[in-house]
Coordinates of C-alpha atoms and ligand atoms in Angstrom, one line a residue:
M1 CA 28.1 150.0 342.9
A2 CA 28.4 150.2 339.4
W3 CA 27.3 153.8 339.5
K4 CA 29.8 154.5 342.2
S5 CA 32.6 153.1 340.3
F6 CA 31.7 155.5 337.4
S7 CA 34.2 158.2 338.4
P8 CA 34.5 161.7 336.9
G9 CA 37.5 160.4 335.1
H10 CA 35.3 157.8 333.4
S11 CA 32.6 160.4 332.5
M12 CA 35.3 162.6 330.9
C13 CA 36.5 159.7 329.0
F14 CA 33.0 159.0 327.8
A15 CA 32.4 162.6 326.8
F16 CA 35.6 162.6 324.9
L17 CA 34.6 159.4 323.0
L18 CA 31.2 160.9 322.2
Y19 CA 33.0 164.0 320.9
L20 CA 35.3 161.9 318.8
G21 CA 32.4 160.0 317.5
C22 CA 30.6 163.2 316.5
L23 CA 33.8 164.5 314.9
F24 CA 34.2 161.3 312.9
A25 CA 30.6 161.4 311.8
S26 CA 30.8 165.0 310.6
A27 CA 34.1 164.4 309.0
A28 CA 32.6 161.5 307.1
E29 CA 29.7 163.8 306.2
I30 CA 32.0 166.5 304.9
G31 CA 34.2 163.8 303.3
K32 CA 31.2 162.5 301.4
K33 CA 30.3 166.0 300.2
V34 CA 33.8 166.6 299.1
E35 CA 33.9 163.3 297.3
L36 CA 30.6 164.1 295.6
R37 CA 31.9 167.5 294.5
A38 CA 35.1 165.9 293.3
N39 CA 33.2 163.3 291.4
R40 CA 31.1 166.0 289.7
E41 CA 34.2 167.9 288.8
N42 CA 35.9 164.7 287.6
L43 CA 32.9 164.1 285.4
K44 CA 33.1 167.5 283.9
L45 CA 36.8 167.1 283.5
S46 CA 36.5 163.7 281.9
E47 CA 33.8 165.0 279.6
A48 CA 36.3 167.7 278.5
S49 CA 39.1 165.2 278.3
L50 CA 37.0 162.7 276.3
K51 CA 35.9 165.4 273.8
P52 CA 37.3 164.5 270.4
Q53 CA 39.7 167.1 269.0
Q54 CA 42.1 167.5 266.1
I55 CA 39.9 165.5 263.7
H56 CA 41.6 164.8 260.4
I57 CA 41.3 162.4 257.5
S58 CA 43.6 160.8 255.0
L59 CA 43.2 158.7 251.9
G60 CA 43.1 155.0 252.7
D61 CA 44.8 151.9 251.2
T62 CA 42.6 151.9 248.1
A63 CA 40.3 154.3 246.2
T64 CA 37.4 153.1 248.3
D65 CA 38.9 153.7 251.7
M66 CA 39.2 156.8 254.0
T67 CA 41.0 157.0 257.3
I68 CA 39.6 159.2 260.1
M69 CA 41.8 160.2 263.1
W70 CA 41.4 162.3 266.2
A71 CA 42.7 162.8 269.7
T72 CA 41.4 162.9 273.3
R73 CA 43.0 163.7 276.6
A74 CA 41.7 160.6 278.4
H75 CA 41.4 157.1 277.2
D76 CA 38.3 156.1 275.2
I77 CA 37.2 153.8 272.4
S78 CA 37.2 155.0 268.7
V79 CA 33.9 155.1 266.9
V80 CA 32.9 156.7 263.6
E81 CA 29.3 156.9 262.4
Y82 CA 28.9 157.9 258.8
H83 CA 26.1 158.2 256.3
T84 CA 25.3 159.7 252.9
G85 CA 22.7 162.1 254.0
D86 CA 20.1 160.0 255.9
R87 CA 21.2 159.9 259.5
Q88 CA 18.9 157.0 260.2
K89 CA 21.0 154.8 258.0
A90 CA 24.3 155.7 259.6
V91 CA 26.9 153.0 259.7
K92 CA 29.0 152.5 262.8
V93 CA 32.7 151.5 262.6
E94 CA 35.0 151.0 265.5
G95 CA 38.8 151.5 265.3
E96 CA 41.8 151.6 267.4
T97 CA 43.1 153.8 270.2
M98 CA 46.8 154.3 270.9
K99 CA 48.6 156.2 273.7
L100 CA 51.3 158.6 272.7
E101 CA 53.6 158.9 275.7
T102 CA 54.1 162.6 276.4
T103 CA 54.7 164.3 279.6
N104 CA 52.5 167.2 278.8
E105 CA 49.7 167.2 281.4
D106 CA 47.0 168.7 279.2
G107 CA 48.1 166.9 276.0
A108 CA 45.7 164.9 273.9
K109 CA 47.8 161.8 274.2
Y110 CA 45.1 159.2 273.2
L111 CA 45.0 158.9 269.4
H112 CA 42.2 157.4 267.6
R113 CA 42.0 155.9 264.1
V114 CA 39.1 154.4 262.2
C115 CA 39.3 153.1 258.6
L116 CA 36.2 153.4 256.5
K117 CA 36.0 150.8 253.7
G118 CA 33.9 150.2 250.6
L119 CA 33.1 153.9 250.0
Q120 CA 32.0 155.0 246.6
S121 CA 33.7 157.5 244.3
Q122 CA 32.3 161.0 244.0
V123 CA 29.8 160.3 246.9
K124 CA 29.6 162.8 249.8
Y125 CA 29.8 161.2 253.2
Y126 CA 28.8 162.8 256.5
Y127 CA 30.4 161.6 259.7
N128 CA 30.7 162.2 263.5
V129 CA 33.2 160.6 265.8
H130 CA 32.7 159.6 269.4
G131 CA 33.9 157.3 272.2
E132 CA 32.1 155.1 274.7
S133 CA 29.5 157.7 275.7
M134 CA 27.3 159.6 273.2
D135 CA 28.1 162.7 275.2
T136 CA 31.4 162.7 273.4
L137 CA 29.8 163.0 270.0
S138 CA 31.8 165.4 267.8
D139 CA 30.5 168.0 265.3
Q140 CA 29.4 166.6 261.9
F141 CA 31.9 166.8 259.1
S142 CA 31.8 165.6 255.5
F143 CA 34.1 164.6 252.7
T144 CA 33.7 163.6 249.1
M145 CA 35.5 160.5 247.7
P146 CA 37.7 161.4 244.7
P147 CA 36.5 160.3 241.3
V148 CA 38.0 157.2 239.7
M149 CA 36.4 157.3 236.3
A150 CA 38.3 158.8 233.4
G151 CA 37.3 162.3 232.2
N152 CA 37.5 164.0 235.6
T153 CA 39.9 166.8 236.5
H154 CA 41.8 166.2 239.7
S155 CA 43.0 169.1 241.9
F156 CA 45.3 169.1 244.9
M157 CA 46.7 171.7 247.2
V158 CA 50.5 171.4 247.8
Y159 CA 52.9 173.0 250.2
G160 CA 55.7 172.3 252.6
D161 CA 56.9 173.9 255.9
L162 CA 53.6 175.2 257.3
G163 CA 53.7 175.7 261.1
T164 CA 51.5 177.3 263.6
E165 CA 52.9 180.7 263.1
T166 CA 52.3 181.2 259.4
H167 CA 50.5 184.5 258.9
N168 CA 48.1 183.3 256.3
I169 CA 46.7 180.1 257.8
Q170 CA 43.1 181.4 257.7
F171 CA 43.5 182.2 254.1
L172 CA 44.9 178.7 253.3
L173 CA 42.1 177.0 255.1
Q174 CA 39.4 179.0 253.3
E175 CA 41.2 178.4 250.0
A176 CA 41.2 174.7 250.6
L177 CA 37.5 174.6 251.3
N178 CA 36.6 176.9 248.5
E179 CA 38.5 175.0 245.9
K180 CA 37.3 171.6 247.0
Y181 CA 40.7 170.0 246.5
E182 CA 40.7 166.2 246.5
A183 CA 43.6 166.2 248.9
V184 CA 46.2 168.5 250.6
F185 CA 49.8 167.4 250.4
H186 CA 52.0 168.8 253.2
I187 CA 55.5 167.9 252.2
G188 CA 57.3 167.8 255.5
D189 CA 58.0 170.2 258.4
I190 CA 54.5 170.0 259.7
A191 CA 54.2 172.1 262.9
Y192 CA 57.6 173.3 264.1
D193 CA 57.5 170.9 265.8
L194 CA 54.8 168.4 266.5
N195 CA 56.6 167.4 269.7
R196 CA 57.5 170.9 271.0
G197 CA 56.2 171.8 274.4
Q198 CA 55.8 168.1 275.0
G199 CA 53.3 167.9 272.2
Q200 CA 51.5 171.2 272.8
I201 CA 52.5 172.6 269.4
G202 CA 51.4 169.4 267.7
D203 CA 48.0 169.6 269.4
K204 CA 47.7 173.3 268.5
F205 CA 48.6 172.7 264.9
L206 CA 46.2 169.9 264.4
Q207 CA 43.5 171.8 266.1
K208 CA 44.2 174.8 263.8
I209 CA 43.9 172.8 260.6
E210 CA 40.9 170.7 261.7
K211 CA 38.5 172.9 259.7
V212 CA 40.2 171.7 256.5
A213 CA 41.8 168.4 257.5
A214 CA 38.5 167.0 258.8
R215 CA 37.0 167.5 255.3
T216 CA 39.9 167.1 252.9
P217 CA 42.4 164.2 253.1
Y218 CA 45.6 165.6 254.6
M219 CA 48.6 163.7 253.2
T220 CA 52.0 164.1 254.7
V221 CA 55.7 163.1 254.5
P222 CA 58.2 163.5 257.3
G223 CA 60.7 166.4 257.2
D224 CA 63.7 167.2 259.4
H225 CA 61.4 168.8 262.0
E226 CA 59.5 165.5 262.5
R227 CA 62.7 163.6 263.5
Y228 CA 62.3 164.0 267.3
D229 CA 62.4 160.6 269.1
E230 CA 62.4 158.5 265.9
F231 CA 59.5 160.5 264.4
L232 CA 57.4 159.5 267.4
H233 CA 54.8 162.3 267.1
Y234 CA 54.6 162.0 263.3
R235 CA 54.1 158.3 263.5
Y236 CA 51.2 158.5 265.9
R237 CA 49.4 161.6 264.9
F238 CA 49.2 160.7 261.2
S239 CA 48.3 157.5 259.3
M240 CA 49.2 157.2 255.7
P241 CA 48.0 154.6 253.1
N242 CA 49.3 151.1 253.0
L243 CA 51.2 151.5 256.3
P244 CA 50.5 150.1 259.7
W245 CA 49.7 152.5 262.5
P246 CA 51.5 153.9 264.3
M247 CA 53.6 154.2 261.2
P248 CA 56.9 152.2 261.5
S249 CA 59.9 154.5 261.9
D250 CA 61.8 152.4 259.3
N251 CA 59.1 152.7 256.7
L252 CA 57.9 156.3 256.4
W253 CA 57.2 156.1 252.7
Y254 CA 54.2 155.0 250.6
S255 CA 52.4 155.4 247.3
L256 CA 48.8 155.9 246.3
D257 CA 46.8 156.2 243.1
V258 CA 44.3 158.9 242.5
G259 CA 42.6 158.9 239.1
P260 CA 45.3 159.0 236.4
I261 CA 48.1 159.7 238.9
H262 CA 50.5 157.5 240.8
F263 CA 51.8 159.5 243.8
V264 CA 55.0 158.4 245.4
L265 CA 55.8 159.9 248.8
Y266 CA 59.3 159.2 250.1
S267 CA 61.4 160.3 253.1
T268 CA 64.5 162.3 252.5
E269 CA 65.4 162.0 256.1
V270 CA 66.8 158.5 255.6
F271 CA 69.8 160.3 253.9
F272 CA 70.6 162.4 256.9
Y273 CA 69.3 160.7 260.0
D274 CA 68.6 157.0 259.7
E275 CA 71.0 155.9 257.0
V276 CA 70.4 152.2 257.9
N277 CA 67.1 152.6 256.0
I278 CA 68.5 154.1 252.8
E279 CA 68.7 150.8 251.0
K280 CA 65.3 149.7 252.2
M281 CA 63.7 152.8 250.8
L282 CA 65.5 152.7 247.5
V283 CA 64.6 149.0 247.0
W284 CA 61.0 149.9 247.7
L285 CA 61.1 153.0 245.4
K286 CA 62.4 151.0 242.5
A287 CA 59.9 148.2 242.9
D288 CA 57.0 150.6 243.3
L289 CA 58.0 152.6 240.2
D290 CA 58.6 149.5 238.2
K291 CA 55.1 148.4 238.9
A292 CA 53.7 151.9 238.2
N293 CA 55.3 151.7 234.8
T294 CA 53.6 148.5 233.9
Q295 CA 50.3 150.4 234.5
R296 CA 51.3 153.5 232.7
S297 CA 48.4 153.3 230.2
A298 CA 45.9 153.4 233.1
R299 CA 47.8 155.9 235.2
P300 CA 50.1 157.9 233.0
W301 CA 51.3 160.5 235.5
I302 CA 53.9 159.8 238.2
I303 CA 54.4 162.5 240.8
A304 CA 57.0 162.1 243.5
M305 CA 57.1 164.2 246.7
G306 CA 59.8 164.3 249.4
H307 CA 60.8 167.0 251.9
R308 CA 64.2 168.0 250.7
P309 CA 64.8 169.1 247.1
M310 CA 67.7 167.9 244.9
Y311 CA 68.1 171.2 243.0
C312 CA 68.0 174.6 244.6
S313 CA 69.3 178.1 244.0
V314 CA 69.5 179.3 247.6
D315 CA 72.5 181.2 248.8
N316 CA 73.3 178.9 251.7
F317 CA 76.1 176.6 250.5
H318 CA 75.6 174.3 253.4
E319 CA 72.4 173.0 252.0
D320 CA 72.5 169.6 250.5
C321 CA 70.6 170.7 247.3
K322 CA 73.3 173.3 246.8
R323 CA 76.2 170.8 246.8
D324 CA 77.8 169.3 243.7
H325 CA 77.2 165.9 245.1
S326 CA 73.9 166.4 246.8
I327 CA 73.1 163.2 248.7
V328 CA 69.4 163.4 247.8
R329 CA 70.1 164.0 244.1
T330 CA 72.8 161.3 243.7
S331 CA 70.6 158.8 245.5
L332 CA 67.3 159.5 243.7
E333 CA 67.8 161.3 240.4
D334 CA 68.8 158.2 238.3
V335 CA 65.8 156.2 239.6
F336 CA 63.4 159.0 238.9
Y337 CA 64.8 159.5 235.5
A338 CA 64.9 155.8 234.5
E339 CA 61.3 155.4 235.8
G340 CA 60.0 158.4 234.0
V341 CA 58.7 160.4 237.0
D342 CA 57.0 163.4 235.6
L343 CA 57.2 165.8 238.5
I344 CA 59.1 166.0 241.8
I345 CA 57.8 168.4 244.5
S346 CA 59.7 169.3 247.7
G347 CA 59.7 171.9 250.5
H348 CA 62.5 172.4 253.1
E349 CA 64.0 175.5 251.5
H350 CA 61.7 178.4 252.4
Y351 CA 61.3 179.9 249.0
Y352 CA 59.8 178.9 245.6
E353 CA 61.7 177.5 242.6
R354 CA 60.8 175.7 239.4
T355 CA 63.3 174.0 237.1
W356 CA 63.2 173.1 233.4
P357 CA 63.1 169.4 232.7
V358 CA 66.5 168.5 234.1
Y359 CA 68.8 165.5 234.3
N360 CA 72.3 165.4 235.7
K361 CA 72.3 169.2 236.3
K362 CA 71.5 170.0 232.7
A363 CA 68.3 171.3 231.4
V364 CA 67.3 169.0 228.6
Q365 CA 64.9 171.6 227.0
Y366 CA 63.5 175.0 227.8
N367 CA 59.8 174.3 227.7
Y368 CA 57.4 171.7 229.1
R369 CA 56.1 170.2 225.9
E370 CA 56.9 166.5 225.9
P371 CA 59.4 166.8 228.6
A372 CA 62.4 164.4 228.3
A373 CA 63.3 164.5 232.0
P374 CA 61.7 165.1 235.4
I375 CA 60.7 168.7 236.4
H376 CA 61.5 169.8 240.0
I377 CA 59.5 172.2 242.1
T378 CA 60.3 173.5 245.6
I379 CA 57.4 175.1 247.5
G380 CA 58.5 176.0 251.0
T381 CA 57.6 179.7 251.2
L382 CA 55.1 179.1 254.1
G383 CA 58.1 178.5 256.4
S384 CA 59.5 182.0 255.7
V385 CA 58.0 183.2 258.9
Y386 CA 60.7 181.2 260.7
M387 CA 63.4 182.0 258.2
T388 CA 63.5 183.0 254.5
D389 CA 66.0 181.2 252.3
K390 CA 67.6 183.9 250.2
S391 CA 68.4 183.4 246.6
T392 CA 70.4 186.1 244.8
N393 CA 71.9 183.9 242.1
V394 CA 70.3 181.1 240.1
G395 CA 71.8 177.8 240.7
G396 CA 72.3 176.8 237.1
Q397 CA 70.8 176.8 233.6
W398 CA 68.3 174.3 234.8
S399 CA 66.5 177.0 237.0
A400 CA 63.4 178.4 235.4
F401 CA 61.8 180.6 238.1
V402 CA 62.7 181.7 241.6
L403 CA 60.7 183.5 244.2
S404 CA 62.5 184.3 247.5
E405 CA 61.0 187.4 249.1
T406 CA 60.5 187.6 252.8
G407 CA 56.9 187.5 253.7
K408 CA 55.7 186.2 250.4
E409 CA 53.9 183.1 251.6
S410 CA 52.5 181.0 248.8
F411 CA 51.0 177.6 248.0
G412 CA 50.8 175.3 245.0
R413 CA 47.7 174.2 243.1
L414 CA 48.2 171.0 241.1
K415 CA 45.6 170.1 238.5
V416 CA 45.6 167.0 236.3
F417 CA 43.2 167.4 233.4
N418 CA 43.7 164.2 231.6
A419 CA 46.5 161.8 230.4
T420 CA 48.4 164.5 228.6
H421 CA 47.7 167.8 230.4
L422 CA 48.9 168.9 233.9
H423 CA 48.7 172.4 235.2
W424 CA 50.8 173.7 238.1
E425 CA 50.3 177.2 239.6
V426 CA 51.6 179.1 242.6
R427 CA 49.5 181.7 244.4
E428 CA 50.4 184.3 247.0
C429 CA 48.5 183.8 250.2
S430 CA 48.0 187.5 251.1
N431 CA 46.0 188.3 248.0
N432 CA 45.5 185.0 246.0
K433 CA 47.6 186.6 243.2
L434 CA 49.0 184.2 240.6
V435 CA 52.8 184.1 241.0
D436 CA 53.7 181.4 238.6
Q437 CA 52.1 178.8 236.3
I438 CA 53.0 176.1 233.8
W439 CA 51.3 173.5 231.6
I440 CA 53.1 170.2 231.4
I441 CA 52.0 168.5 228.2
Q442 CA 53.2 164.9 228.0
P443 CA 51.8 162.5 225.4
Y444 CA 54.6 160.0 225.8
H445 CA 54.8 159.0 229.5
R446 CA 57.7 156.6 229.7
P447 CA 61.0 155.9 231.3
F448 CA 63.1 158.8 230.1
N449 CA 66.1 156.6 229.1
L450 CA 63.9 155.0 226.5
P451 CA 63.5 156.6 223.1
R452 CA 60.6 159.0 222.7
V453 CA 58.6 156.8 220.3
F454 CA 58.4 153.2 221.4
I455 CA 56.3 150.3 220.3
P456 CA 53.8 149.5 222.9
N457 CA 53.0 145.9 223.9
P458 CA 50.1 145.1 221.5
L459 CA 48.4 142.9 224.1
G460 CA 48.6 145.5 226.9
E461 CA 48.6 144.7 230.6
M462 CA 45.2 143.0 230.7
G463 CA 45.9 140.9 227.7
E464 CA 49.1 139.6 229.3
K465 CA 47.3 138.7 232.4
W466 CA 44.6 137.0 230.4
L467 CA 47.3 134.9 228.6
E468 CA 48.9 134.1 231.9
N469 CA 45.9 132.8 233.7
E470 CA 42.7 132.3 231.6
N471 CA 40.6 131.4 234.6
S472 CA 41.2 134.6 236.6
L473 CA 39.9 136.9 233.9
G474 CA 36.9 136.2 231.7
L475 CA 36.3 137.6 228.3
E476 CA 34.2 140.3 229.9
S477 CA 37.1 141.8 231.8
F478 CA 39.4 141.2 228.8
L479 CA 37.1 143.4 226.8
G480 CA 36.8 145.8 229.7
L481 CA 33.0 145.5 229.8
S482 CA 33.0 145.1 233.6
G483 CA 33.2 148.8 234.4
S484 CA 35.2 151.6 232.8
H485 CA 37.7 152.3 235.5
Y486 CA 41.2 153.6 234.8
G487 CA 42.2 149.9 235.2
D488 CA 40.9 149.4 231.7
D489 CA 43.6 148.6 229.3
Y490 CA 43.7 150.7 226.3
Q491 CA 46.1 148.6 224.3
T492 CA 44.2 145.4 224.9
K493 CA 41.0 146.9 223.8
L494 CA 42.7 148.3 220.7
T495 CA 44.1 144.9 219.8
V496 CA 40.7 143.3 220.1
L497 CA 39.0 146.0 218.1
C498 CA 41.7 145.8 215.4
S499 CA 41.3 142.0 215.2
V500 CA 37.5 142.2 214.9
F501 CA 37.9 144.9 212.2
V502 CA 40.4 142.8 210.2
I503 CA 38.2 139.7 210.4
C504 CA 35.2 141.7 209.2
L505 CA 37.2 143.2 206.4
L506 CA 38.5 139.8 205.2
G507 CA 35.0 138.4 205.3
L508 CA 33.7 141.3 203.2
M509 CA 36.5 141.0 200.6
L510 CA 36.2 137.2 200.3
R511 CA 32.5 137.0 200.6
K512 CA 31.9 136.0 196.9
K513 CA 34.4 133.2 197.1
V514 CA 33.1 132.0 200.4
L515 CA 29.5 132.1 199.3
G516 CA 30.3 130.4 196.0
F517 CA 32.0 127.6 197.8
I518 CA 29.1 127.1 200.1
R519 CA 26.7 127.0 197.1
L520 CA 29.0 124.7 195.2
C521 CA 29.5 122.1 197.9
C522 CA 26.3 122.2 199.9
L523 CA 23.4 123.3 197.8
K524 CA 24.2 121.8 194.4
Q525 CA 25.8 118.4 195.0
E526 CA 26.4 117.9 191.3
P527 CA 29.1 120.3 190.4
C528 CA 30.8 119.4 193.7
N529 CA 30.8 115.7 192.7
K530 CA 32.0 116.6 189.2
L531 CA 34.8 118.4 190.8
K532 CA 35.6 115.4 192.9
S533 CA 35.5 113.0 190.0
A534 CA 37.7 115.3 188.0
V535 CA 40.3 115.3 190.7
H536 CA 40.0 111.4 190.8
N537 CA 40.4 111.1 187.0
N538 CA 43.4 113.4 187.1
V539 CA 45.0 111.3 189.8
G540 CA 44.2 108.1 187.8
A541 CA 45.6 109.5 184.6
N542 CA 48.8 110.4 186.4
V543 CA 49.2 106.9 187.7
Ligands
NAG1 C1 43.2 167.5 228.0 O1 42.9 168.6 228.7 C2 43.3 169.8 228.1 C3 43.1 171.0 229.0 O2 41.7 171.0 229.4 C4 42.6 170.0 226.8 O3 43.0 171.1 226.1 C5 42.9 168.7 225.9 O4 42.2 168.8 224.7 C6 42.5 167.5 226.7 N1 43.0 166.3 225.9 C7 42.2 165.3 225.7 C8 42.7 164.2 224.9 O5 41.1 165.2 226.2

């Protein structure tokens, strides 16, 4: 009966179900295969997107720190492994990962930062970076910590306005590696622009400079081309000393010490873009420079860098530096003069210019021996591929040298030999030819509104501290025996040495009397008693 009731209709239905079942099964099979293949591809894709790129380093908060940064396309943790030559002894440090929101599909929007601490001066460190998986391990790079002891020459590469299209980027990179600069200073207008193509240009630029920036600290200030979206890309892609990261948009300025130099890096964009921060930056500048001046015997040189210059000889009258009442100049010149800033270096104008020591639009002298005012340098020639700033007439008697030829890309080389001698030179990129050079010789680093010869505080900085709080500093540090860093106070030591000398001299001169007195009173009691009784008798006689 059951069989009977199984009609052809039923059997067709059954066959159909069977067919459907098979279909599902094979579809699931195919699906699995597709899924597997997709997984494999994803894995490959994620390996590529986890690969660290754009590795670059910058000087950290103190002379013993170094900051390492890189980018990845996908999210990952941030790890640096470093050692001094023996890989077995590598130290592992984990840092932070931040996401930079860009809409660019292929963009490396995950940014990584790791701060290495407690490094030793003049030691070469090797490092690799990676994420969660060791498959993401980067190539090995190395850097050498700048020296802190006196007696070393410090050299730096300086330029502004380098983008991705500069003709001589390969030369610049080779030069930076050959010369073993302690740092590269890129004074604003970094990539034209970091944010362009939703970050593609930023990625491209940082990838291009990796060869140098992964080995030489790459120090920056913001220029007008970094302004996009409150400096978004600049704040995430770089990390400068003594600033949080991402760098806060209302605090894109900092200072750092290298050997005998105090560098001050300020933002000129506050004057044109976010005026609400002008006051904040000026207050910081004054405080920072006041402090730098209390340590002038340890760090005599003060060098300031900001994107836009305050003096220029370009033809374009719309430029701020060309105006009678330049905002940058009227806001900063008095501070820099009063604080005795030795050198001010800028970019922005795509040409090269050097001034005499100048204050209030007047050259105070026509040489660089014991300058009595700051010297200004503008080195923006690398941007001439985008546009050359023409200069057919010098801007004033303060102008000492101008180079504004199309296609003449050049860079600056800054060398500080010791407390008194600084050498600045500019070289052409296409042939490494010397274009310009000066020696700045300054034996009297001081606020320029003070007289040239002044009486130094005889106790010095360390002596003052010692007086203030005896517990915090032992005699050892007072005498500077605890290490001969630049922190040693010359005046304090001089005072101590002079005092010791005077005491010895007095002892030598009075030795006969002192010895005689000792013999008189202690060895031979008799004359001593006689002396006493004589005094007694005298007193008695008088009464
Ligand atoms: C400083 O360096 C310059 C250039 O090398 C040198 O001529 C000068 O003697 C040095 N001065 C001191 C005090 O060492």
